[in-house]
């Protein structure tokens, strides 16, 4: 009778040892997954902040180049004539030489369009938009806030003053950027390097309105309730785990673009995209070290 009892005790001890070892193994797997998840989250936060800051600097540089280009073009004497066809030819040259603008025009000092391109539909139009009024008032290079133009499109106006040889103000030369259409700005903002993990960039103006988003249906949505948007509009650069206005958990990096009146640039990754690699790791570990750990 003693031998079977001793044998059962031995099996019980072996079972308890196996259970303890399996518990230790399970704990190590869970710990590895948690550490991996935390490291991935930290890396995504840092990478997104770096990319947002890099994109903000690139955007600033792009707008500086636009201003320099228009300033050089504004020296052409054709803008001092009343010949709308000669001015149209100059404007067409601007459109053909760069992808900066979707349209360009020259307005005189009263705010009336003398000539425009790619077509001349705006000729003779008296401009009343926010961007045009500011250009006429300030008489300096201006990057406007986004607004709905006379074409009914959401646009930005990049303008520079035109002076004659004596320094008298004659009007302004302007390029428009359509925020729903292709141009240099949209190309720069759309070149996110990490599409495979669903990361993307969006941009907000100083009021928290989206002015760039991969989903064009989101353009002009107001997202100022988003904590990241609030921080970036305060001029901050950083990163944050946040739940967006659609209720999705995000790992976001953010930065301000100095040349564009407090634009905010946000690069973010859905948290669910971070979880997938950790689940794959856990599955791999379980396959590599099956439960038959004592064999």
PDB file of C-alpha atoms in Angstrom:
ATOM      1  CA  UNK A   1       0.000   0.000   0.000  1.00  0.00           C
ATOM      2  CA  UNK A   2       2.900   2.334   0.796  1.00  0.00           C
ATOM      3  CA  UNK A   3       4.380   2.060  -2.703  1.00  0.00           C
ATOM      4  CA  UNK A   4       1.267   3.282  -4.596  1.00  0.00           C
ATOM      5  CA  UNK A   5       0.916   6.130  -2.104  1.00  0.00           C
ATOM      6  CA  UNK A   6       4.550   7.084  -2.622  1.00  0.00           C
ATOM      7  CA  UNK A   7       4.072   6.896  -6.392  1.00  0.00           C
ATOM      8  CA  UNK A   8       0.987   9.128  -6.268  1.00  0.00           C
ATOM      9  CA  UNK A   9       2.880  11.648  -4.148  1.00  0.00           C
ATOM     10  CA  UNK A  10       5.730  11.656  -6.672  1.00  0.00           C
ATOM     11  CA  UNK A  11       3.294  12.266  -9.523  1.00  0.00           C
ATOM     12  CA  UNK A  12       1.629  15.015  -7.517  1.00  0.00           C
ATOM     13  CA  UNK A  13       4.972  16.689  -6.897  1.00  0.00           C
ATOM     14  CA  UNK A  14       5.904  16.393 -10.581  1.00  0.00           C
ATOM     15  CA  UNK A  15       2.522  17.856 -11.531  1.00  0.00           C
ATOM     16  CA  UNK A  16       2.982  20.789  -9.188  1.00  0.00           C
ATOM     17  CA  UNK A  17       6.470  21.403 -10.549  1.00  0.00           C
ATOM     18  CA  UNK A  18       5.162  21.275 -14.121  1.00  0.00           C
ATOM     19  CA  UNK A  19       2.353  23.685 -13.208  1.00  0.00           C
ATOM     20  CA  UNK A  20       4.853  26.060 -11.578  1.00  0.00           C
ATOM     21  CA  UNK A  21       7.149  25.907 -14.582  1.00  0.00           C
ATOM     22  CA  UNK A  22       4.253  26.530 -16.960  1.00  0.00           C
ATOM     23  CA  UNK A  23       3.185  29.458 -14.788  1.00  0.00           C
ATOM     24  CA  UNK A  24       6.717  30.847 -14.916  1.00  0.00           C
ATOM     25  CA  UNK A  25       6.797  30.356 -18.683  1.00  0.00           C
ATOM     26  CA  UNK A  26       3.431  32.042 -19.123  1.00  0.00           C
ATOM     27  CA  UNK A  27       4.590  34.897 -16.923  1.00  0.00           C
ATOM     28  CA  UNK A  28       7.760  35.338 -18.956  1.00  0.00           C
ATOM     29  CA  UNK A  29       5.770  35.350 -22.204  1.00  0.00           C
ATOM     30  CA  UNK A  30       3.351  37.949 -20.857  1.00  0.00           C
ATOM     31  CA  UNK A  31       6.240  40.021 -19.509  1.00  0.00           C
ATOM     32  CA  UNK A  32       8.014  39.879 -22.877  1.00  0.00           C
ATOM     33  CA  UNK A  33       4.861  40.948 -24.674  1.00  0.00           C
ATOM     34  CA  UNK A  34       4.252  43.839 -22.257  1.00  0.00           C
ATOM     35  CA  UNK A  35       7.868  45.039 -22.518  1.00  0.00           C
ATOM     36  CA  UNK A  36       7.734  44.743 -26.290  1.00  0.00           C
ATOM     37  CA  UNK A  37       4.445  46.663 -26.443  1.00  0.00           C
ATOM     38  CA  UNK A  38       5.785  49.441 -24.206  1.00  0.00           C
ATOM     39  CA  UNK A  39       8.958  49.730 -26.259  1.00  0.00           C
ATOM     40  CA  UNK A  40       7.010  49.838 -29.508  1.00  0.00           C
ATOM     41  CA  UNK A  41       4.682  52.523 -28.165  1.00  0.00           C
ATOM     42  CA  UNK A  42       7.634  54.613 -26.998  1.00  0.00           C
ATOM     43  CA  UNK A  43       9.353  54.226 -30.377  1.00  0.00           C
ATOM     44  CA  UNK A  44       6.213  55.215 -32.289  1.00  0.00           C
ATOM     45  CA  UNK A  45       5.717  58.287 -30.109  1.00  0.00           C
ATOM     46  CA  UNK A  46       9.310  59.410 -30.649  1.00  0.00           C
ATOM     47  CA  UNK A  47       9.247  58.652 -34.383  1.00  0.00           C
ATOM     48  CA  UNK A  48       5.959  60.484 -34.899  1.00  0.00           C
ATOM     49  CA  UNK A  49       7.233  63.546 -33.030  1.00  0.00           C
ATOM     50  CA  UNK A  50      10.435  63.541 -35.076  1.00  0.00           C
ATOM     51  CA  UNK A  51       8.505  63.220 -38.329  1.00  0.00           C
ATOM     52  CA  UNK A  52       6.051  65.993 -37.377  1.00  0.00           C
ATOM     53  CA  UNK A  53       8.947  68.333 -36.536  1.00  0.00           C
ATOM     54  CA  UNK A  54      10.765  67.445 -39.759  1.00  0.00           C
ATOM     55  CA  UNK A  55       7.589  68.021 -41.776  1.00  0.00           C
ATOM     56  CA  UNK A  56       6.973  71.362 -40.043  1.00  0.00           C
ATOM     57  CA  UNK A  57      10.482  72.490 -41.012  1.00  0.00           C
ATOM     58  CA  UNK A  58       9.995  71.277 -44.593  1.00  0.00           C
ATOM     59  CA  UNK A  59       6.658  73.111 -44.828  1.00  0.00           C
ATOM     60  CA  UNK A  60       8.239  76.327 -43.538  1.00  0.00           C
ATOM     61  CA  UNK A  61      10.997  75.990 -46.126  1.00  0.00           C
ATOM     62  CA  UNK A  62       8.459  75.382 -48.900  1.00  0.00           C
ATOM     63  CA  UNK A  63       6.523  78.554 -48.078  1.00  0.00           C
ATOM     64  CA  UNK A  64       9.742  80.555 -47.921  1.00  0.00           C
ATOM     65  CA  UNK A  65      10.601  79.301 -51.414  1.00  0.00           C
ATOM     66  CA  UNK A  66       7.135  80.283 -52.670  1.00  0.00           C
ATOM     67  CA  UNK A  67       7.548  83.822 -51.325  1.00  0.00           C
ATOM     68  CA  UNK A  68      11.035  84.144 -52.832  1.00  0.00           C
ATOM     69  CA  UNK A  69       9.790  82.908 -56.194  1.00  0.00           C
ATOM     70  CA  UNK A  70       6.847  85.305 -56.331  1.00  0.00           C
ATOM     71  CA  UNK A  71       9.025  88.195 -55.121  1.00  0.00           C
ATOM     72  CA  UNK A  72      11.441  87.601 -58.003  1.00  0.00           C
ATOM     73  CA  UNK A  73       8.559  87.370 -60.487  1.00  0.00           C
ATOM     74  CA  UNK A  74       7.029  90.613 -59.159  1.00  0.00           C
ATOM     75  CA  UNK A  75      10.040  92.522 -60.513  1.00  0.00           C
ATOM     76  CA  UNK A  76       8.878  91.939 -64.115  1.00  0.00           C
ATOM     77  CA  UNK A  77       7.899  95.217 -65.751  1.00  0.00           C
ATOM     78  CA  UNK A  78       4.869  93.653 -67.446  1.00  0.00           C
ATOM     79  CA  UNK A  79       2.979  93.951 -64.138  1.00  0.00           C
ATOM     80  CA  UNK A  80       3.290  97.735 -64.428  1.00  0.00           C
ATOM     81  CA  UNK A  81       1.322  97.784 -67.676  1.00  0.00           C
ATOM     82  CA  UNK A  82      -2.421  97.494 -68.190  1.00  0.00           C
ATOM     83  CA  UNK A  83      -1.959  94.794 -70.820  1.00  0.00           C
ATOM     84  CA  UNK A  84      -3.834  91.817 -69.399  1.00  0.00           C
ATOM     85  CA  UNK A  85      -2.584  89.470 -72.150  1.00  0.00           C
ATOM     86  CA  UNK A  86       1.096  90.179 -71.461  1.00  0.00           C
ATOM     87  CA  UNK A  87       0.480  89.685 -67.743  1.00  0.00           C
ATOM     88  CA  UNK A  88      -1.423  86.466 -68.507  1.00  0.00           C
ATOM     89  CA  UNK A  89       1.629  85.142 -70.348  1.00  0.00           C
ATOM     90  CA  UNK A  90       3.780  85.832 -67.275  1.00  0.00           C
ATOM     91  CA  UNK A  91       1.255  84.109 -65.042  1.00  0.00           C
ATOM     92  CA  UNK A  92       1.151  81.074 -67.332  1.00  0.00           C
ATOM     93  CA  UNK A  93       4.939  80.908 -67.107  1.00  0.00           C
ATOM     94  CA  UNK A  94       4.673  80.735 -63.304  1.00  0.00           C
ATOM     95  CA  UNK A  95       2.223  77.823 -63.477  1.00  0.00           C
ATOM     96  CA  UNK A  96       4.342  75.950 -66.012  1.00  0.00           C
ATOM     97  CA  UNK A  97       7.591  76.517 -64.093  1.00  0.00           C
ATOM     98  CA  UNK A  98       6.466  75.188 -60.700  1.00  0.00           C
ATOM     99  CA  UNK A  99       3.855  73.059 -58.972  1.00  0.00           C
ATOM    100  CA  UNK A 100       3.534  75.566 -56.144  1.00  0.00           C
ATOM    101  CA  UNK A 101       0.149  76.972 -57.129  1.00  0.00           C
ATOM    102  CA  UNK A 102      -3.151  75.873 -58.632  1.00  0.00           C
ATOM    103  CA  UNK A 103      -3.827  79.364 -59.996  1.00  0.00           C
ATOM    104  CA  UNK A 104      -2.154  82.772 -60.033  1.00  0.00           C
ATOM    105  CA  UNK A 105      -3.316  86.326 -60.576  1.00  0.00           C
ATOM    106  CA  UNK A 106      -2.259  89.960 -60.446  1.00  0.00           C
ATOM    107  CA  UNK A 107      -4.565  92.494 -58.763  1.00  0.00           C
ATOM    108  CA  UNK A 108      -4.106  96.259 -58.908  1.00  0.00           C
ATOM    109  CA  UNK A 109      -3.960  98.558 -55.881  1.00  0.00           C
ATOM    110  CA  UNK A 110      -7.761  98.763 -55.751  1.00  0.00           C
ATOM    111  CA  UNK A 111      -8.051  94.978 -55.457  1.00  0.00           C
ATOM    112  CA  UNK A 112      -9.360  94.438 -58.990  1.00  0.00           C
ATOM    113  CA  UNK A 113      -7.938  91.439 -60.891  1.00  0.00           C
ATOM    114  CA  UNK A 114      -6.009  92.614 -63.965  1.00  0.00           C
ATOM    115  CA  UNK A 115      -5.204  89.112 -65.213  1.00  0.00           C
ATOM    116  CA  UNK A 116      -5.298  85.511 -64.016  1.00  0.00           C
ATOM    117  CA  UNK A 117      -4.209  82.001 -65.023  1.00  0.00           C
ATOM    118  CA  UNK A 118      -4.745  79.212 -65.968  1.00  0.00           C
ATOM    119  CA  UNK A 119      -7.761  81.010 -67.413  1.00  0.00           C
ATOM    120  CA  UNK A 120      -8.816  84.649 -67.406  1.00  0.00           C
ATOM    121  CA  UNK A 121     -12.202  84.136 -65.778  1.00  0.00           C
ATOM    122  CA  UNK A 122     -11.334  86.383 -62.835  1.00  0.00           C
ATOM    123  CA  UNK A 123     -10.307  89.361 -64.956  1.00  0.00           C
ATOM    124  CA  UNK A 124     -12.035  92.502 -63.749  1.00  0.00           C
ATOM    125  CA  UNK A 125     -13.260  90.883 -60.522  1.00  0.00           C
ATOM    126  CA  UNK A 126     -13.081  93.079 -57.409  1.00  0.00           C
ATOM    127  CA  UNK A 127     -11.601  90.899 -54.652  1.00  0.00           C
ATOM    128  CA  UNK A 128     -13.214  90.978 -51.213  1.00  0.00           C
ATOM    129  CA  UNK A 129     -11.690  87.854 -49.634  1.00  0.00           C
ATOM    130  CA  UNK A 130      -9.815  87.947 -46.332  1.00  0.00           C
ATOM    131  CA  UNK A 131      -6.526  87.092 -48.057  1.00  0.00           C
ATOM    132  CA  UNK A 132      -6.875  89.837 -50.674  1.00  0.00           C
ATOM    133  CA  UNK A 133      -7.889  92.490 -48.143  1.00  0.00           C
ATOM    134  CA  UNK A 134      -4.894  91.662 -45.981  1.00  0.00           C
ATOM    135  CA  UNK A 135      -2.522  91.802 -48.975  1.00  0.00           C
ATOM    136  CA  UNK A 136      -3.850  95.264 -49.937  1.00  0.00           C
ATOM    137  CA  UNK A 137      -3.668  96.534 -46.366  1.00  0.00           C
ATOM    138  CA  UNK A 138      -0.246  95.231 -45.319  1.00  0.00           C
ATOM    139  CA  UNK A 139       1.616  95.599 -48.643  1.00  0.00           C
ATOM    140  CA  UNK A 140       4.096  92.919 -47.579  1.00  0.00           C
ATOM    141  CA  UNK A 141       4.535  89.218 -48.440  1.00  0.00           C
ATOM    142  CA  UNK A 142       1.666  87.300 -46.842  1.00  0.00           C
ATOM    143  CA  UNK A 143       0.665  83.670 -46.298  1.00  0.00           C
ATOM    144  CA  UNK A 144      -3.054  83.796 -45.634  1.00  0.00           C
ATOM    145  CA  UNK A 145      -5.155  81.609 -43.401  1.00  0.00           C
ATOM    146  CA  UNK A 146      -7.280  79.092 -45.345  1.00  0.00           C
ATOM    147  CA  UNK A 147     -10.566  80.543 -46.564  1.00  0.00           C
ATOM    148  CA  UNK A 148     -13.261  79.948 -49.190  1.00  0.00           C
ATOM    149  CA  UNK A 149     -12.317  81.929 -52.299  1.00  0.00           C
ATOM    150  CA  UNK A 150     -14.433  83.405 -55.097  1.00  0.00           C
ATOM    151  CA  UNK A 151     -14.233  80.018 -56.835  1.00  0.00           C
ATOM    152  CA  UNK A 152     -16.001  78.410 -53.861  1.00  0.00           C
ATOM    153  CA  UNK A 153     -12.908  76.326 -53.035  1.00  0.00           C
ATOM    154  CA  UNK A 154     -10.997  76.187 -49.760  1.00  0.00           C
ATOM    155  CA  UNK A 155      -7.737  77.934 -50.571  1.00  0.00           C
ATOM    156  CA  UNK A 156      -4.662  79.667 -49.240  1.00  0.00           C
ATOM    157  CA  UNK A 157      -3.310  82.834 -50.790  1.00  0.00           C
ATOM    158  CA  UNK A 158       0.429  83.452 -51.082  1.00  0.00           C
ATOM    159  CA  UNK A 159       0.952  87.078 -52.118  1.00  0.00           C
ATOM    160  CA  UNK A 160       3.738  89.615 -52.587  1.00  0.00           C
ATOM    161  CA  UNK A 161       3.457  93.367 -53.289  1.00  0.00           C
ATOM    162  CA  UNK A 162       4.341  94.905 -56.652  1.00  0.00           C
ATOM    163  CA  UNK A 163       6.032  98.327 -56.690  1.00  0.00           C
ATOM    164  CA  UNK A 164       7.042 100.546 -59.579  1.00  0.00           C
ATOM    165  CA  UNK A 165      10.548 101.969 -60.076  1.00  0.00           C
ATOM    166  CA  UNK A 166       9.830 104.875 -57.729  1.00  0.00           C
ATOM    167  CA  UNK A 167       8.586 102.563 -54.966  1.00  0.00           C
ATOM    168  CA  UNK A 168       4.880 103.304 -55.413  1.00  0.00           C
ATOM    169  CA  UNK A 169       2.530 100.426 -54.642  1.00  0.00           C
ATOM    170  CA  UNK A 170       0.839  99.049 -57.779  1.00  0.00           C
ATOM    171  CA  UNK A 171      -0.932  95.952 -56.442  1.00  0.00           C
ATOM    172  CA  UNK A 172      -0.007  92.384 -55.595  1.00  0.00           C
ATOM    173  CA  UNK A 173       0.970  89.150 -57.315  1.00  0.00           C
ATOM    174  CA  UNK A 174      -0.590  86.048 -55.776  1.00  0.00           C
ATOM    175  CA  UNK A 175      -0.624  82.291 -56.066  1.00  0.00           C
ATOM    176  CA  UNK A 176      -3.479  80.200 -54.731  1.00  0.00           C
ATOM    177  CA  UNK A 177      -3.214  76.753 -53.190  1.00  0.00           C
ATOM    178  CA  UNK A 178      -6.363  74.633 -53.424  1.00  0.00           C
ATOM    179  CA  UNK A 179      -6.430  72.447 -50.325  1.00  0.00           C
ATOM    180  CA  UNK A 180      -8.540  69.755 -52.021  1.00  0.00           C
ATOM    181  CA  UNK A 181      -6.305  69.479 -55.096  1.00  0.00           C
ATOM    182  CA  UNK A 182      -2.774  68.459 -56.012  1.00  0.00           C
ATOM    183  CA  UNK A 183       0.135  70.899 -55.570  1.00  0.00           C
ATOM    184  CA  UNK A 184       3.567  71.073 -53.935  1.00  0.00           C
ATOM    185  CA  UNK A 185       2.142  71.531 -50.444  1.00  0.00           C
ATOM    186  CA  UNK A 186      -0.168  68.518 -50.689  1.00  0.00           C
ATOM    187  CA  UNK A 187       2.655  66.421 -52.152  1.00  0.00           C
ATOM    188  CA  UNK A 188       4.950  67.280 -49.231  1.00  0.00           C
ATOM    189  CA  UNK A 189       2.319  66.619 -46.583  1.00  0.00           C
ATOM    190  CA  UNK A 190       1.240  63.362 -48.216  1.00  0.00           C
ATOM    191  CA  UNK A 191       4.642  61.675 -48.236  1.00  0.00           C
ATOM    192  CA  UNK A 192       4.353  59.787 -44.955  1.00  0.00           C
ATOM    193  CA  UNK A 193       6.936  56.963 -44.839  1.00  0.00           C
ATOM    194  CA  UNK A 194       5.048  54.471 -42.635  1.00  0.00           C
ATOM    195  CA  UNK A 195       1.822  53.618 -44.473  1.00  0.00           C
ATOM    196  CA  UNK A 196       2.221  49.920 -43.638  1.00  0.00           C
ATOM    197  CA  UNK A 197       1.236  50.531 -40.000  1.00  0.00           C
ATOM    198  CA  UNK A 198      -1.625  52.895 -40.855  1.00  0.00           C
ATOM    199  CA  UNK A 199       0.282  55.965 -39.671  1.00  0.00           C
ATOM    200  CA  UNK A 200      -0.780  59.234 -41.248  1.00  0.00           C
ATOM    201  CA  UNK A 201      -0.398  63.008 -41.029  1.00  0.00           C
ATOM    202  CA  UNK A 202      -2.999  65.710 -40.685  1.00  0.00           C
ATOM    203  CA  UNK A 203      -2.657  69.485 -40.425  1.00  0.00           C
ATOM    204  CA  UNK A 204      -4.822  72.038 -38.619  1.00  0.00           C
ATOM    205  CA  UNK A 205      -4.992  75.813 -38.904  1.00  0.00           C
ATOM    206  CA  UNK A 206      -4.912  78.246 -35.978  1.00  0.00           C
ATOM    207  CA  UNK A 207      -8.619  77.627 -35.321  1.00  0.00           C
ATOM    208  CA  UNK A 208      -8.281  73.847 -35.140  1.00  0.00           C
ATOM    209  CA  UNK A 209      -9.808  73.255 -38.582  1.00  0.00           C
ATOM    210  CA  UNK A 210      -8.299  70.426 -40.614  1.00  0.00           C
ATOM    211  CA  UNK A 211      -6.643  71.818 -43.726  1.00  0.00           C
ATOM    212  CA  UNK A 212      -4.874  68.618 -44.787  1.00  0.00           C
ATOM    213  CA  UNK A 213      -5.917  65.008 -44.226  1.00  0.00           C
ATOM    214  CA  UNK A 214      -5.446  61.810 -46.292  1.00  0.00           C
ATOM    215  CA  UNK A 215      -9.233  61.512 -46.183  1.00  0.00           C
ATOM    216  CA  UNK A 216     -10.304  64.640 -48.082  1.00  0.00           C
ATOM    217  CA  UNK A 217     -13.768  64.382 -46.533  1.00  0.00           C
ATOM    218  CA  UNK A 218     -12.184  65.427 -43.216  1.00  0.00           C
ATOM    219  CA  UNK A 219     -10.870  68.736 -44.598  1.00  0.00           C
ATOM    220  CA  UNK A 220     -12.431  71.711 -42.798  1.00  0.00           C
ATOM    221  CA  UNK A 221     -13.598  69.561 -39.850  1.00  0.00           C
ATOM    222  CA  UNK A 222     -12.907  71.276 -36.532  1.00  0.00           C
ATOM    223  CA  UNK A 223     -10.928  69.071 -34.102  1.00  0.00           C
ATOM    224  CA  UNK A 224      -9.885  71.599 -31.447  1.00  0.00           C
ATOM    225  CA  UNK A 225     -11.300  69.329 -28.710  1.00  0.00           C
ATOM    226  CA  UNK A 226      -8.426  66.923 -29.413  1.00  0.00           C
ATOM    227  CA  UNK A 227      -5.751  67.350 -26.709  1.00  0.00           C
ATOM    228  CA  UNK A 228      -2.910  67.047 -29.209  1.00  0.00           C
ATOM    229  CA  UNK A 229      -4.446  69.805 -31.335  1.00  0.00           C
ATOM    230  CA  UNK A 230      -4.739  72.041 -28.275  1.00  0.00           C
ATOM    231  CA  UNK A 231      -1.071  71.513 -27.436  1.00  0.00           C
ATOM    232  CA  UNK A 232       0.220  72.105 -30.956  1.00  0.00           C
ATOM    233  CA  UNK A 233      -1.825  75.293 -31.358  1.00  0.00           C
ATOM    234  CA  UNK A 234      -0.106  76.579 -28.220  1.00  0.00           C
ATOM    235  CA  UNK A 235       3.161  76.294 -30.155  1.00  0.00           C
ATOM    236  CA  UNK A 236       4.342  73.115 -28.439  1.00  0.00           C
ATOM    237  CA  UNK A 237       6.307  70.217 -29.928  1.00  0.00           C
ATOM    238  CA  UNK A 238       5.967  66.793 -28.332  1.00  0.00           C
ATOM    239  CA  UNK A 239       4.168  63.446 -28.280  1.00  0.00           C
ATOM    240  CA  UNK A 240       1.162  62.017 -26.502  1.00  0.00           C
ATOM    241  CA  UNK A 241      -1.090  58.977 -26.268  1.00  0.00           C
ATOM    242  CA  UNK A 242      -4.531  60.310 -27.084  1.00  0.00           C
ATOM    243  CA  UNK A 243      -8.023  59.242 -28.096  1.00  0.00           C
ATOM    244  CA  UNK A 244      -9.026  61.162 -31.210  1.00  0.00           C
ATOM    245  CA  UNK A 245     -12.402  62.701 -32.028  1.00  0.00           C
ATOM    246  CA  UNK A 246     -13.472  59.388 -33.604  1.00  0.00           C
ATOM    247  CA  UNK A 247     -12.786  57.476 -30.373  1.00  0.00           C
ATOM    248  CA  UNK A 248      -9.640  55.738 -31.670  1.00  0.00           C
ATOM    249  CA  UNK A 249      -6.530  55.445 -29.469  1.00  0.00           C
ATOM    250  CA  UNK A 250      -3.528  57.084 -31.151  1.00  0.00           C
ATOM    251  CA  UNK A 251       0.200  57.466 -30.578  1.00  0.00           C
ATOM    252  CA  UNK A 252       0.734  61.024 -31.785  1.00  0.00           C
ATOM    253  CA  UNK A 253       3.700  63.313 -32.363  1.00  0.00           C
ATOM    254  CA  UNK A 254       3.081  66.986 -33.049  1.00  0.00           C
ATOM    255  CA  UNK A 255       4.890  70.165 -34.092  1.00  0.00           C
ATOM    256  CA  UNK A 256       4.126  73.761 -35.054  1.00  0.00           C
ATOM    257  CA  UNK A 257       4.949  75.322 -38.420  1.00  0.00           C
ATOM    258  CA  UNK A 258       6.272  78.835 -37.718  1.00  0.00           C
ATOM    259  CA  UNK A 259       5.679  80.415 -41.122  1.00  0.00           C
ATOM    260  CA  UNK A 260       1.970  79.622 -41.357  1.00  0.00           C
ATOM    261  CA  UNK A 261       0.295  81.446 -38.459  1.00  0.00           C
ATOM    262  CA  UNK A 262       0.291  78.602 -35.937  1.00  0.00           C
ATOM    263  CA  UNK A 263      -0.382  75.624 -38.143  1.00  0.00           C
ATOM    264  CA  UNK A 264      -0.251  72.355 -36.263  1.00  0.00           C
ATOM    265  CA  UNK A 265       1.188  69.209 -37.851  1.00  0.00           C
ATOM    266  CA  UNK A 266       0.287  65.847 -36.290  1.00  0.00           C
ATOM    267  CA  UNK A 267       1.767  62.473 -37.216  1.00  0.00           C
ATOM    268  CA  UNK A 268       0.014  59.561 -35.542  1.00  0.00           C
ATOM    269  CA  UNK A 269      -0.307  55.782 -35.410  1.00  0.00           C
ATOM    270  CA  UNK A 270      -3.431  53.866 -34.277  1.00  0.00           C
ATOM    271  CA  UNK A 271      -2.683  51.884 -31.078  1.00  0.00           C
ATOM    272  CA  UNK A 272      -4.226  48.782 -32.608  1.00  0.00           C
ATOM    273  CA  UNK A 273      -1.427  48.800 -35.204  1.00  0.00           C
ATOM    274  CA  UNK A 274       1.103  48.618 -32.351  1.00  0.00           C
ATOM    275  CA  UNK A 275      -0.688  45.676 -30.698  1.00  0.00           C
ATOM    276  CA  UNK A 276      -0.521  43.464 -33.798  1.00  0.00           C
ATOM    277  CA  UNK A 277       3.285  42.883 -33.656  1.00  0.00           C
ATOM    278  CA  UNK A 278       3.109  42.040 -29.920  1.00  0.00           C
ATOM    279  CA  UNK A 279       0.369  39.470 -30.509  1.00  0.00           C
ATOM    280  CA  UNK A 280       2.482  38.002 -33.297  1.00  0.00           C
ATOM    281  CA  UNK A 281       5.438  37.790 -30.898  1.00  0.00           C
ATOM    282  CA  UNK A 282       3.337  36.032 -28.243  1.00  0.00           C
ATOM    283  CA  UNK A 283       2.109  33.538 -30.839  1.00  0.00           C
ATOM    284  CA  UNK A 284       5.671  32.945 -31.985  1.00  0.00           C
ATOM    285  CA  UNK A 285       6.920  32.303 -28.458  1.00  0.00           C
ATOM    286  CA  UNK A 286       4.102  29.861 -27.791  1.00  0.00           C
ATOM    287  CA  UNK A 287       4.915  27.962 -30.990  1.00  0.00           C
ATOM    288  CA  UNK A 288       8.655  27.931 -30.235  1.00  0.00           C
ATOM    289  CA  UNK A 289       8.179  26.747 -26.623  1.00  0.00           C
ATOM    290  CA  UNK A 290       5.069  24.525 -26.542  1.00  0.00           C
ATOM    291  CA  UNK A 291       3.444  23.332 -23.327  1.00  0.00           C
ATOM    292  CA  UNK A 292       5.390  20.079 -23.422  1.00  0.00           C
ATOM    293  CA  UNK A 293       8.120  21.935 -21.594  1.00  0.00           C
ATOM    294  CA  UNK A 294       9.271  18.933 -19.486  1.00  0.00           C
ATOM    295  CA  UNK A 295       9.949  16.616 -22.444  1.00  0.00           C
TER     296      UNK A 295
END
